[in-house]
Amino acid sequence: MSRVDQLTNKKAMRGNTRSFAMNHSPRRWELNLQKATIKDGRGKRTVRVTARTLKTLKRQKKLAPIKTKPAAKPAA
């Protein structure tokens, strides 16, 4: 699976890392991808989005409610 934000289609950046001696070698800046369940016109679906997109979805209240497991009952 490619490391792409499924909502914004952002991809990893490419560039060079530079040493003090000004040597360069290619590198990539990867995205901080997280799994999130969102609500849309088709219902709920799980997508891989960046942390920044996730923050925006929380602010716009487009995230699906999180299911929590009921607490275990203490043994009698």
PDB file of N, CA, C and O in Angstrom:
ATOM      1  N   MET A   1       0.844  -1.172   0.000  1.00  0.00           N
ATOM      2  CA  MET A   1       0.000   0.000   0.000  1.00  0.00           C
ATOM      3  C   MET A   1       0.896   1.244   0.000  1.00  0.00           C
ATOM      4  O   MET A   1       1.834   1.346   0.784  1.00  0.00           O
ATOM      5  N   SER A   2       0.619   2.153  -0.880  1.00  0.00           N
ATOM      6  CA  SER A   2       1.455   3.350  -0.974  1.00  0.00           C
ATOM      7  C   SER A   2       1.168   4.300   0.179  1.00  0.00           C
ATOM      8  O   SER A   2       0.079   4.325   0.744  1.00  0.00           O
ATOM      9  N   ARG A   3       2.171   5.092   0.528  1.00  0.00           N
ATOM     10  CA  ARG A   3       2.041   6.028   1.653  1.00  0.00           C
ATOM     11  C   ARG A   3       1.507   7.355   1.138  1.00  0.00           C
ATOM     12  O   ARG A   3       2.263   8.310   0.943  1.00  0.00           O
ATOM     13  N   VAL A   4       0.187   7.381   0.897  1.00  0.00           N
ATOM     14  CA  VAL A   4      -0.482   8.567   0.363  1.00  0.00           C
ATOM     15  C   VAL A   4      -1.700   8.856   1.232  1.00  0.00           C
ATOM     16  O   VAL A   4      -2.419   7.942   1.637  1.00  0.00           O
ATOM     17  N   ASP A   5      -1.940  10.133   1.521  1.00  0.00           N
ATOM     18  CA  ASP A   5      -3.144  10.552   2.229  1.00  0.00           C
ATOM     19  C   ASP A   5      -4.326  10.318   1.291  1.00  0.00           C
ATOM     20  O   ASP A   5      -4.364  10.845   0.180  1.00  0.00           O
ATOM     21  N   GLN A   6      -5.293   9.524   1.723  1.00  0.00           N
ATOM     22  CA  GLN A   6      -6.393   9.132   0.840  1.00  0.00           C
ATOM     23  C   GLN A   6      -7.410  10.245   0.606  1.00  0.00           C
ATOM     24  O   GLN A   6      -8.192  10.160  -0.336  1.00  0.00           O
ATOM     25  N   LEU A   7      -7.408  11.290   1.421  1.00  0.00           N
ATOM     26  CA  LEU A   7      -8.353  12.382   1.215  1.00  0.00           C
ATOM     27  C   LEU A   7      -7.730  13.545   0.447  1.00  0.00           C
ATOM     28  O   LEU A   7      -8.365  14.138  -0.417  1.00  0.00           O
ATOM     29  N   THR A   8      -6.486  13.892   0.763  1.00  0.00           N
ATOM     30  CA  THR A   8      -5.859  15.051   0.132  1.00  0.00           C
ATOM     31  C   THR A   8      -4.866  14.667  -0.962  1.00  0.00           C
ATOM     32  O   THR A   8      -4.365  15.535  -1.660  1.00  0.00           O
ATOM     33  N   ASN A   9      -4.559  13.380  -1.101  1.00  0.00           N
ATOM     34  CA  ASN A   9      -3.594  12.856  -2.083  1.00  0.00           C
ATOM     35  C   ASN A   9      -2.187  13.418  -1.888  1.00  0.00           C
ATOM     36  O   ASN A   9      -1.415  13.497  -2.845  1.00  0.00           O
ATOM     37  N   LYS A  10      -1.839  13.804  -0.663  1.00  0.00           N
ATOM     38  CA  LYS A  10      -0.476  14.250  -0.389  1.00  0.00           C
ATOM     39  C   LYS A  10       0.460  13.054  -0.423  1.00  0.00           C
ATOM     40  O   LYS A  10       0.085  11.953  -0.016  1.00  0.00           O
ATOM     41  N   LYS A  11       1.682  13.287  -0.897  1.00  0.00           N
ATOM     42  CA  LYS A  11       2.695  12.241  -0.969  1.00  0.00           C
ATOM     43  C   LYS A  11       3.944  12.702  -0.240  1.00  0.00           C
ATOM     44  O   LYS A  11       4.058  13.855   0.158  1.00  0.00           O
ATOM     45  N   ALA A  12       4.892  11.791  -0.087  1.00  0.00           N
ATOM     46  CA  ALA A  12       6.140  12.120   0.595  1.00  0.00           C
ATOM     47  C   ALA A  12       6.930  13.135  -0.225  1.00  0.00           C
ATOM     48  O   ALA A  12       6.883  13.134  -1.461  1.00  0.00           O
ATOM     49  N   MET A  13       7.653  14.017   0.497  1.00  0.00           N
ATOM     50  CA  MET A  13       8.511  14.997  -0.170  1.00  0.00           C
ATOM     51  C   MET A  13       9.881  14.376  -0.414  1.00  0.00           C
ATOM     52  O   MET A  13      10.326  13.510   0.331  1.00  0.00           O
ATOM     53  N   ARG A  14      10.553  14.831  -1.464  1.00  0.00           N
ATOM     54  CA  ARG A  14      11.901  14.366  -1.756  1.00  0.00           C
ATOM     55  C   ARG A  14      12.850  15.549  -1.689  1.00  0.00           C
ATOM     56  O   ARG A  14      12.482  16.682  -1.982  1.00  0.00           O
ATOM     57  N   GLY A  15      14.075  15.255  -1.311  1.00  0.00           N
ATOM     58  CA  GLY A  15      15.073  16.308  -1.236  1.00  0.00           C
ATOM     59  C   GLY A  15      16.416  15.713  -0.905  1.00  0.00           C
ATOM     60  O   GLY A  15      16.647  14.521  -1.090  1.00  0.00           O
ATOM     61  N   ASN A  16      17.306  16.547  -0.434  1.00  0.00           N
ATOM     62  CA  ASN A  16      18.645  16.101  -0.077  1.00  0.00           C
ATOM     63  C   ASN A  16      18.916  16.419   1.380  1.00  0.00           C
ATOM     64  O   ASN A  16      18.451  17.418   1.907  1.00  0.00           O
ATOM     65  N   THR A  17      19.685  15.551   2.011  1.00  0.00           N
ATOM     66  CA  THR A  17      20.194  15.859   3.336  1.00  0.00           C
ATOM     67  C   THR A  17      21.594  16.423   3.133  1.00  0.00           C
ATOM     68  O   THR A  17      22.324  15.966   2.272  1.00  0.00           O
ATOM     69  N   ARG A  18      21.928  17.451   3.894  1.00  0.00           N
ATOM     70  CA  ARG A  18      23.213  18.131   3.728  1.00  0.00           C
ATOM     71  C   ARG A  18      24.037  18.000   4.993  1.00  0.00           C
ATOM     72  O   ARG A  18      23.548  18.258   6.087  1.00  0.00           O
ATOM     73  N   SER A  19      25.306  17.647   4.834  1.00  0.00           N
ATOM     74  CA  SER A  19      26.212  17.583   5.978  1.00  0.00           C
ATOM     75  C   SER A  19      26.905  18.931   6.144  1.00  0.00           C
ATOM     76  O   SER A  19      26.749  19.833   5.320  1.00  0.00           O
ATOM     77  N   PHE A  20      27.714  19.054   7.192  1.00  0.00           N
ATOM     78  CA  PHE A  20      28.459  20.297   7.394  1.00  0.00           C
ATOM     79  C   PHE A  20      29.459  20.523   6.270  1.00  0.00           C
ATOM     80  O   PHE A  20      29.815  21.651   5.952  1.00  0.00           O
ATOM     81  N   ALA A  21      29.914  19.417   5.658  1.00  0.00           N
ATOM     82  CA  ALA A  21      30.856  19.527   4.542  1.00  0.00           C
ATOM     83  C   ALA A  21      30.136  19.763   3.218  1.00  0.00           C
ATOM     84  O   ALA A  21      30.756  19.719   2.163  1.00  0.00           O
ATOM     85  N   MET A  22      28.826  20.000   3.291  1.00  0.00           N
ATOM     86  CA  MET A  22      27.972  20.254   2.121  1.00  0.00           C
ATOM     87  C   MET A  22      27.860  19.052   1.188  1.00  0.00           C
ATOM     88  O   MET A  22      27.557  19.190   0.007  1.00  0.00           O
ATOM     89  N   ASN A  23      28.127  17.852   1.705  1.00  0.00           N
ATOM     90  CA  ASN A  23      27.824  16.646   0.933  1.00  0.00           C
ATOM     91  C   ASN A  23      26.308  16.494   0.894  1.00  0.00           C
ATOM     92  O   ASN A  23      25.609  16.952   1.793  1.00  0.00           O
ATOM     93  N   HIS A  24      25.814  15.869  -0.155  1.00  0.00           N
ATOM     94  CA  HIS A  24      24.373  15.668  -0.224  1.00  0.00           C
ATOM     95  C   HIS A  24      24.070  14.228  -0.584  1.00  0.00           C
ATOM     96  O   HIS A  24      24.832  13.583  -1.299  1.00  0.00           O
ATOM     97  N   SER A  25      22.966  13.745  -0.050  1.00  0.00           N
ATOM     98  CA  SER A  25      22.470  12.424  -0.401  1.00  0.00           C
ATOM     99  C   SER A  25      20.949  12.486  -0.395  1.00  0.00           C
ATOM    100  O   SER A  25      20.349  13.147   0.458  1.00  0.00           O
ATOM    101  N   PRO A  26      20.317  11.828  -1.350  1.00  0.00           N
ATOM    102  CA  PRO A  26      18.861  11.907  -1.470  1.00  0.00           C
ATOM    103  C   PRO A  26      18.157  11.299  -0.261  1.00  0.00           C
ATOM    104  O   PRO A  26      18.633  10.339   0.327  1.00  0.00           O
ATOM    105  N   ARG A  27      17.047  11.873   0.099  1.00  0.00           N
ATOM    106  CA  ARG A  27      16.215  11.329   1.170  1.00  0.00           C
ATOM    107  C   ARG A  27      14.766  11.696   0.932  1.00  0.00           C
ATOM    108  O   ARG A  27      14.454  12.490   0.052  1.00  0.00           O
ATOM    109  N   ARG A  28      13.875  11.078   1.724  1.00  0.00           N
ATOM    110  CA  ARG A  28      12.437  11.346   1.630  1.00  0.00           C
ATOM    111  C   ARG A  28      11.918  11.767   2.990  1.00  0.00           C
ATOM    112  O   ARG A  28      12.365  11.259   4.012  1.00  0.00           O
ATOM    113  N   TRP A  29      10.965  12.680   2.993  1.00  0.00           N
ATOM    114  CA  TRP A  29      10.247  13.064   4.205  1.00  0.00           C
ATOM    115  C   TRP A  29       8.888  12.383   4.117  1.00  0.00           C
ATOM    116  O   TRP A  29       8.034  12.770   3.317  1.00  0.00           O
ATOM    117  N   GLU A  30       8.690  11.354   4.947  1.00  0.00           N
ATOM    118  CA  GLU A  30       7.463  10.572   4.897  1.00  0.00           C
ATOM    119  C   GLU A  30       6.329  11.294   5.625  1.00  0.00           C
ATOM    120  O   GLU A  30       6.556  12.152   6.473  1.00  0.00           O
ATOM    121  N   LEU A  31       5.107  10.912   5.292  1.00  0.00           N
ATOM    122  CA  LEU A  31       3.923  11.472   5.924  1.00  0.00           C
ATOM    123  C   LEU A  31       3.642  10.754   7.238  1.00  0.00           C
ATOM    124  O   LEU A  31       3.980   9.581   7.403  1.00  0.00           O
ATOM    125  N   ASN A  32       3.020  11.444   8.164  1.00  0.00           N
ATOM    126  CA  ASN A  32       2.596  10.856   9.437  1.00  0.00           C
ATOM    127  C   ASN A  32       1.178  10.328   9.238  1.00  0.00           C
ATOM    128  O   ASN A  32       0.192  10.999   9.561  1.00  0.00           O
ATOM    129  N   LEU A  33       1.055   9.118   8.672  1.00  0.00           N
ATOM    130  CA  LEU A  33      -0.255   8.565   8.336  1.00  0.00           C
ATOM    131  C   LEU A  33      -0.871   7.851   9.532  1.00  0.00           C
ATOM    132  O   LEU A  33      -0.201   7.137  10.270  1.00  0.00           O
ATOM    133  N   GLN A  34      -2.172   8.059   9.702  1.00  0.00           N
ATOM    134  CA  GLN A  34      -2.950   7.442  10.772  1.00  0.00           C
ATOM    135  C   GLN A  34      -4.227   6.873  10.159  1.00  0.00           C
ATOM    136  O   GLN A  34      -4.715   7.376   9.168  1.00  0.00           O
ATOM    137  N   LYS A  35      -4.755   5.812  10.765  1.00  0.00           N
ATOM    138  CA  LYS A  35      -6.033   5.268  10.318  1.00  0.00           C
ATOM    139  C   LYS A  35      -7.153   6.021  11.035  1.00  0.00           C
ATOM    140  O   LYS A  35      -7.075   6.265  12.236  1.00  0.00           O
ATOM    141  N   ALA A  36      -8.193   6.374  10.285  1.00  0.00           N
ATOM    142  CA  ALA A  36      -9.324   7.084  10.872  1.00  0.00           C
ATOM    143  C   ALA A  36     -10.610   6.592  10.221  1.00  0.00           C
ATOM    144  O   ALA A  36     -10.633   6.263   9.037  1.00  0.00           O
ATOM    145  N   THR A  37     -11.677   6.540  10.999  1.00  0.00           N
ATOM    146  CA  THR A  37     -12.993   6.187  10.482  1.00  0.00           C
ATOM    147  C   THR A  37     -13.778   7.482  10.328  1.00  0.00           C
ATOM    148  O   THR A  37     -13.953   8.227  11.291  1.00  0.00           O
ATOM    149  N   ILE A  38     -14.222   7.754   9.097  1.00  0.00           N
ATOM    150  CA  ILE A  38     -14.921   9.008   8.832  1.00  0.00           C
ATOM    151  C   ILE A  38     -16.351   8.734   8.389  1.00  0.00           C
ATOM    152  O   ILE A  38     -16.679   7.647   7.925  1.00  0.00           O
ATOM    153  N   LYS A  39     -17.197   9.757   8.563  1.00  0.00           N
ATOM    154  CA  LYS A  39     -18.580   9.702   8.094  1.00  0.00           C
ATOM    155  C   LYS A  39     -18.653  10.480   6.789  1.00  0.00           C
ATOM    156  O   LYS A  39     -18.134  11.584   6.699  1.00  0.00           O
ATOM    157  N   ASP A  40     -19.294   9.912   5.794  1.00  0.00           N
ATOM    158  CA  ASP A  40     -19.548  10.652   4.563  1.00  0.00           C
ATOM    159  C   ASP A  40     -20.896  10.216   4.014  1.00  0.00           C
ATOM    160  O   ASP A  40     -21.650   9.545   4.698  1.00  0.00           O
ATOM    161  N   GLY A  41     -21.205  10.587   2.803  1.00  0.00           N
ATOM    162  CA  GLY A  41     -22.504  10.280   2.216  1.00  0.00           C
ATOM    163  C   GLY A  41     -22.764   8.796   2.066  1.00  0.00           C
ATOM    164  O   GLY A  41     -23.906   8.356   2.031  1.00  0.00           O
ATOM    165  N   ARG A  42     -21.693   7.994   2.003  1.00  0.00           N
ATOM    166  CA  ARG A  42     -21.848   6.554   1.828  1.00  0.00           C
ATOM    167  C   ARG A  42     -21.852   5.804   3.157  1.00  0.00           C
ATOM    168  O   ARG A  42     -21.881   4.584   3.164  1.00  0.00           O
ATOM    169  N   GLY A  43     -21.777   6.501   4.269  1.00  0.00           N
ATOM    170  CA  GLY A  43     -21.735   5.851   5.572  1.00  0.00           C
ATOM    171  C   GLY A  43     -20.363   6.022   6.197  1.00  0.00           C
ATOM    172  O   GLY A  43     -19.698   7.035   6.002  1.00  0.00           O
ATOM    173  N   LYS A  44     -19.931   5.006   6.929  1.00  0.00           N
ATOM    174  CA  LYS A  44     -18.630   5.066   7.581  1.00  0.00           C
ATOM    175  C   LYS A  44     -17.606   4.300   6.760  1.00  0.00           C
ATOM    176  O   LYS A  44     -17.918   3.260   6.182  1.00  0.00           O
ATOM    177  N   ARG A  45     -16.374   4.813   6.734  1.00  0.00           N
ATOM    178  CA  ARG A  45     -15.292   4.084   6.080  1.00  0.00           C
ATOM    179  C   ARG A  45     -13.972   4.440   6.740  1.00  0.00           C
ATOM    180  O   ARG A  45     -13.805   5.508   7.304  1.00  0.00           O
ATOM    181  N   THR A  46     -13.033   3.495   6.678  1.00  0.00           N
ATOM    182  CA  THR A  46     -11.717   3.693   7.265  1.00  0.00           C
ATOM    183  C   THR A  46     -10.766   4.162   6.178  1.00  0.00           C
ATOM    184  O   THR A  46     -10.695   3.563   5.104  1.00  0.00           O
ATOM    185  N   VAL A  47     -10.038   5.226   6.464  1.00  0.00           N
ATOM    186  CA  VAL A  47      -9.080   5.785   5.513  1.00  0.00           C
ATOM    187  C   VAL A  47      -7.757   6.039   6.215  1.00  0.00           C
ATOM    188  O   VAL A  47      -7.697   6.118   7.440  1.00  0.00           O
ATOM    189  N   ARG A  48      -6.689   6.166   5.426  1.00  0.00           N
ATOM    190  CA  ARG A  48      -5.379   6.536   5.953  1.00  0.00           C
ATOM    191  C   ARG A  48      -5.149   8.002   5.620  1.00  0.00           C
ATOM    192  O   ARG A  48      -5.093   8.375   4.452  1.00  0.00           O
ATOM    193  N   VAL A  49      -5.050   8.817   6.655  1.00  0.00           N
ATOM    194  CA  VAL A  49      -4.890  10.259   6.470  1.00  0.00           C
ATOM    195  C   VAL A  49      -3.710  10.742   7.304  1.00  0.00           C
ATOM    196  O   VAL A  49      -3.297  10.087   8.252  1.00  0.00           O
ATOM    197  N   THR A  50      -3.190  11.919   6.958  1.00  0.00           N
ATOM    198  CA  THR A  50      -2.108  12.500   7.738  1.00  0.00           C
ATOM    199  C   THR A  50      -2.652  13.030   9.059  1.00  0.00           C
ATOM    200  O   THR A  50      -3.854  13.259   9.207  1.00  0.00           O
ATOM    201  N   ALA A  51      -1.760  13.245  10.000  1.00  0.00           N
ATOM    202  CA  ALA A  51      -2.159  13.766  11.307  1.00  0.00           C
ATOM    203  C   ALA A  51      -2.782  15.150  11.159  1.00  0.00           C
ATOM    204  O   ALA A  51      -3.732  15.499  11.865  1.00  0.00           O
ATOM    205  N   ARG A  52      -2.292  15.934  10.228  1.00  0.00           N
ATOM    206  CA  ARG A  52      -2.853  17.269  10.011  1.00  0.00           C
ATOM    207  C   ARG A  52      -4.278  17.183   9.469  1.00  0.00           C
ATOM    208  O   ARG A  52      -5.167  17.936   9.879  1.00  0.00           O
ATOM    209  N   THR A  53      -4.533  16.269   8.529  1.00  0.00           N
ATOM    210  CA  THR A  53      -5.881  16.076   8.002  1.00  0.00           C
ATOM    211  C   THR A  53      -6.809  15.568   9.105  1.00  0.00           C
ATOM    212  O   THR A  53      -7.966  15.977   9.194  1.00  0.00           O
ATOM    213  N   LEU A  54      -6.290  14.697   9.960  1.00  0.00           N
ATOM    214  CA  LEU A  54      -7.075  14.173  11.071  1.00  0.00           C
ATOM    215  C   LEU A  54      -7.498  15.292  12.016  1.00  0.00           C
ATOM    216  O   LEU A  54      -8.637  15.349  12.477  1.00  0.00           O
ATOM    217  N   LYS A  55      -6.593  16.228  12.262  1.00  0.00           N
ATOM    218  CA  LYS A  55      -6.900  17.377  13.113  1.00  0.00           C
ATOM    219  C   LYS A  55      -8.014  18.221  12.488  1.00  0.00           C
ATOM    220  O   LYS A  55      -8.937  18.679  13.172  1.00  0.00           O
ATOM    221  N   THR A  56      -7.963  18.407  11.167  1.00  0.00           N
ATOM    222  CA  THR A  56      -8.993  19.168  10.460  1.00  0.00           C
ATOM    223  C   THR A  56     -10.335  18.452  10.538  1.00  0.00           C
ATOM    224  O   THR A  56     -11.381  19.089  10.746  1.00  0.00           O
ATOM    225  N   LEU A  57     -10.322  17.118  10.365  1.00  0.00           N
ATOM    226  CA  LEU A  57     -11.570  16.352  10.438  1.00  0.00           C
ATOM    227  C   LEU A  57     -12.191  16.448  11.827  1.00  0.00           C
ATOM    228  O   LEU A  57     -13.411  16.545  11.959  1.00  0.00           O
ATOM    229  N   LYS A  58     -11.365  16.435  12.862  1.00  0.00           N
ATOM    230  CA  LYS A  58     -11.886  16.579  14.228  1.00  0.00           C
ATOM    231  C   LYS A  58     -12.542  17.943  14.410  1.00  0.00           C
ATOM    232  O   LYS A  58     -13.594  18.063  15.022  1.00  0.00           O
ATOM    233  N   ARG A  59     -11.898  18.971  13.872  1.00  0.00           N
ATOM    234  CA  ARG A  59     -12.435  20.322  14.013  1.00  0.00           C
ATOM    235  C   ARG A  59     -13.766  20.457  13.257  1.00  0.00           C
ATOM    236  O   ARG A  59     -14.673  21.154  13.705  1.00  0.00           O
ATOM    237  N   GLN A  60     -13.879  19.788  12.099  1.00  0.00           N
ATOM    238  CA  GLN A  60     -15.107  19.861  11.304  1.00  0.00           C
ATOM    239  C   GLN A  60     -16.156  18.845  11.745  1.00  0.00           C
ATOM    240  O   GLN A  60     -17.216  18.755  11.153  1.00  0.00           O
ATOM    241  N   LYS A  61     -15.806  18.032  12.752  1.00  0.00           N
ATOM    242  CA  LYS A  61     -16.706  17.015  13.306  1.00  0.00           C
ATOM    243  C   LYS A  61     -17.154  16.019  12.242  1.00  0.00           C
ATOM    244  O   LYS A  61     -18.334  15.678  12.143  1.00  0.00           O
ATOM    245  N   LYS A  62     -16.207  15.537  11.435  1.00  0.00           N
ATOM    246  CA  LYS A  62     -16.530  14.561  10.390  1.00  0.00           C
ATOM    247  C   LYS A  62     -16.049  13.160  10.739  1.00  0.00           C
ATOM    248  O   LYS A  62     -16.147  12.260   9.925  1.00  0.00           O
ATOM    249  N   LEU A  63     -15.517  12.974  11.945  1.00  0.00           N
ATOM    250  CA  LEU A  63     -15.068  11.655  12.366  1.00  0.00           C
ATOM    251  C   LEU A  63     -16.240  10.856  12.902  1.00  0.00           C
ATOM    252  O   LEU A  63     -17.152  11.398  13.525  1.00  0.00           O
ATOM    253  N   ALA A  64     -16.216   9.544  12.674  1.00  0.00           N
ATOM    254  CA  ALA A  64     -17.248   8.674  13.222  1.00  0.00           C
ATOM    255  C   ALA A  64     -17.013   8.505  14.714  1.00  0.00           C
ATOM    256  O   ALA A  64     -15.885   8.606  15.174  1.00  0.00           O
ATOM    257  N   PRO A  65     -18.062   8.274  15.488  1.00  0.00           N
ATOM    258  CA  PRO A  65     -17.865   8.077  16.925  1.00  0.00           C
ATOM    259  C   PRO A  65     -16.995   6.858  17.195  1.00  0.00           C
ATOM    260  O   PRO A  65     -17.064   5.860  16.482  1.00  0.00           O
ATOM    261  N   ILE A  66     -16.169   6.944  18.215  1.00  0.00           N
ATOM    262  CA  ILE A  66     -15.260   5.855  18.558  1.00  0.00           C
ATOM    263  C   ILE A  66     -16.013   4.841  19.397  1.00  0.00           C
ATOM    264  O   ILE A  66     -16.668   5.186  20.378  1.00  0.00           O
ATOM    265  N   LYS A  67     -15.894   3.570  19.005  1.00  0.00           N
ATOM    266  CA  LYS A  67     -16.529   2.511  19.779  1.00  0.00           C
ATOM    267  C   LYS A  67     -15.623   2.162  20.948  1.00  0.00           C
ATOM    268  O   LYS A  67     -14.425   1.965  20.774  1.00  0.00           O
ATOM    269  N   THR A  68     -16.202   2.088  22.115  1.00  0.00           N
ATOM    270  CA  THR A  68     -15.428   1.681  23.279  1.00  0.00           C
ATOM    271  C   THR A  68     -15.962   0.364  23.788  1.00  0.00           C
ATOM    272  O   THR A  68     -17.180   0.090  23.732  1.00  0.00           O
ATOM    273  N   LYS A  69     -15.056  -0.467  24.264  1.00  0.00           N
ATOM    274  CA  LYS A  69     -15.471  -1.760  24.803  1.00  0.00           C
ATOM    275  C   LYS A  69     -15.996  -1.552  26.210  1.00  0.00           C
ATOM    276  O   LYS A  69     -15.452  -0.759  26.964  1.00  0.00           O
ATOM    277  N   PRO A  70     -17.065  -2.267  26.581  1.00  0.00           N
ATOM    278  CA  PRO A  70     -17.571  -2.127  27.943  1.00  0.00           C
ATOM    279  C   PRO A  70     -16.533  -2.651  28.941  1.00  0.00           C
ATOM    280  O   PRO A  70     -15.793  -3.574  28.635  1.00  0.00           O
ATOM    281  N   ALA A  71     -16.505  -2.040  30.109  1.00  0.00           N
ATOM    282  CA  ALA A  71     -15.569  -2.451  31.142  1.00  0.00           C
ATOM    283  C   ALA A  71     -15.901  -3.865  31.605  1.00  0.00           C
ATOM    284  O   ALA A  71     -17.069  -4.265  31.685  1.00  0.00           O
ATOM    285  N   ALA A  72     -14.871  -4.638  31.927  1.00  0.00           N
ATOM    286  CA  ALA A  72     -15.080  -5.990  32.396  1.00  0.00           C
ATOM    287  C   ALA A  72     -15.716  -5.966  33.778  1.00  0.00           C
ATOM    288  O   ALA A  72     -15.362  -5.133  34.618  1.00  0.00           O
ATOM    289  N   LYS A  73     -16.664  -6.860  33.998  1.00  0.00           N
ATOM    290  CA  LYS A  73     -17.336  -6.933  35.293  1.00  0.00           C
ATOM    291  C   LYS A  73     -16.413  -7.633  36.289  1.00  0.00           C
ATOM    292  O   LYS A  73     -15.794  -8.651  35.949  1.00  0.00           O
ATOM    293  N   PRO A  74     -16.315  -7.108  37.493  1.00  0.00           N
ATOM    294  CA  PRO A  74     -15.459  -7.784  38.479  1.00  0.00           C
ATOM    295  C   PRO A  74     -16.045  -9.141  38.877  1.00  0.00           C
ATOM    296  O   PRO A  74     -17.255  -9.306  38.944  1.00  0.00           O
ATOM    297  N   ALA A  75     -15.155 -10.102  39.109  1.00  0.00           N
ATOM    298  CA  ALA A  75     -15.598 -11.427  39.515  1.00  0.00           C
ATOM    299  C   ALA A  75     -16.141 -11.379  40.940  1.00  0.00           C
ATOM    300  O   ALA A  75     -15.574 -10.738  41.811  1.00  0.00           O
ATOM    301  N   ALA A  76     -17.251 -12.061  41.124  1.00  0.00           N
ATOM    302  CA  ALA A  76     -17.873 -12.037  42.461  1.00  0.00           C
ATOM    303  C   ALA A  76     -17.325 -13.091  43.360  1.00  0.00           C
ATOM    304  O   ALA A  76     -16.782 -14.040  43.061  1.00  0.00           O
TER     305      ALA A  76
END
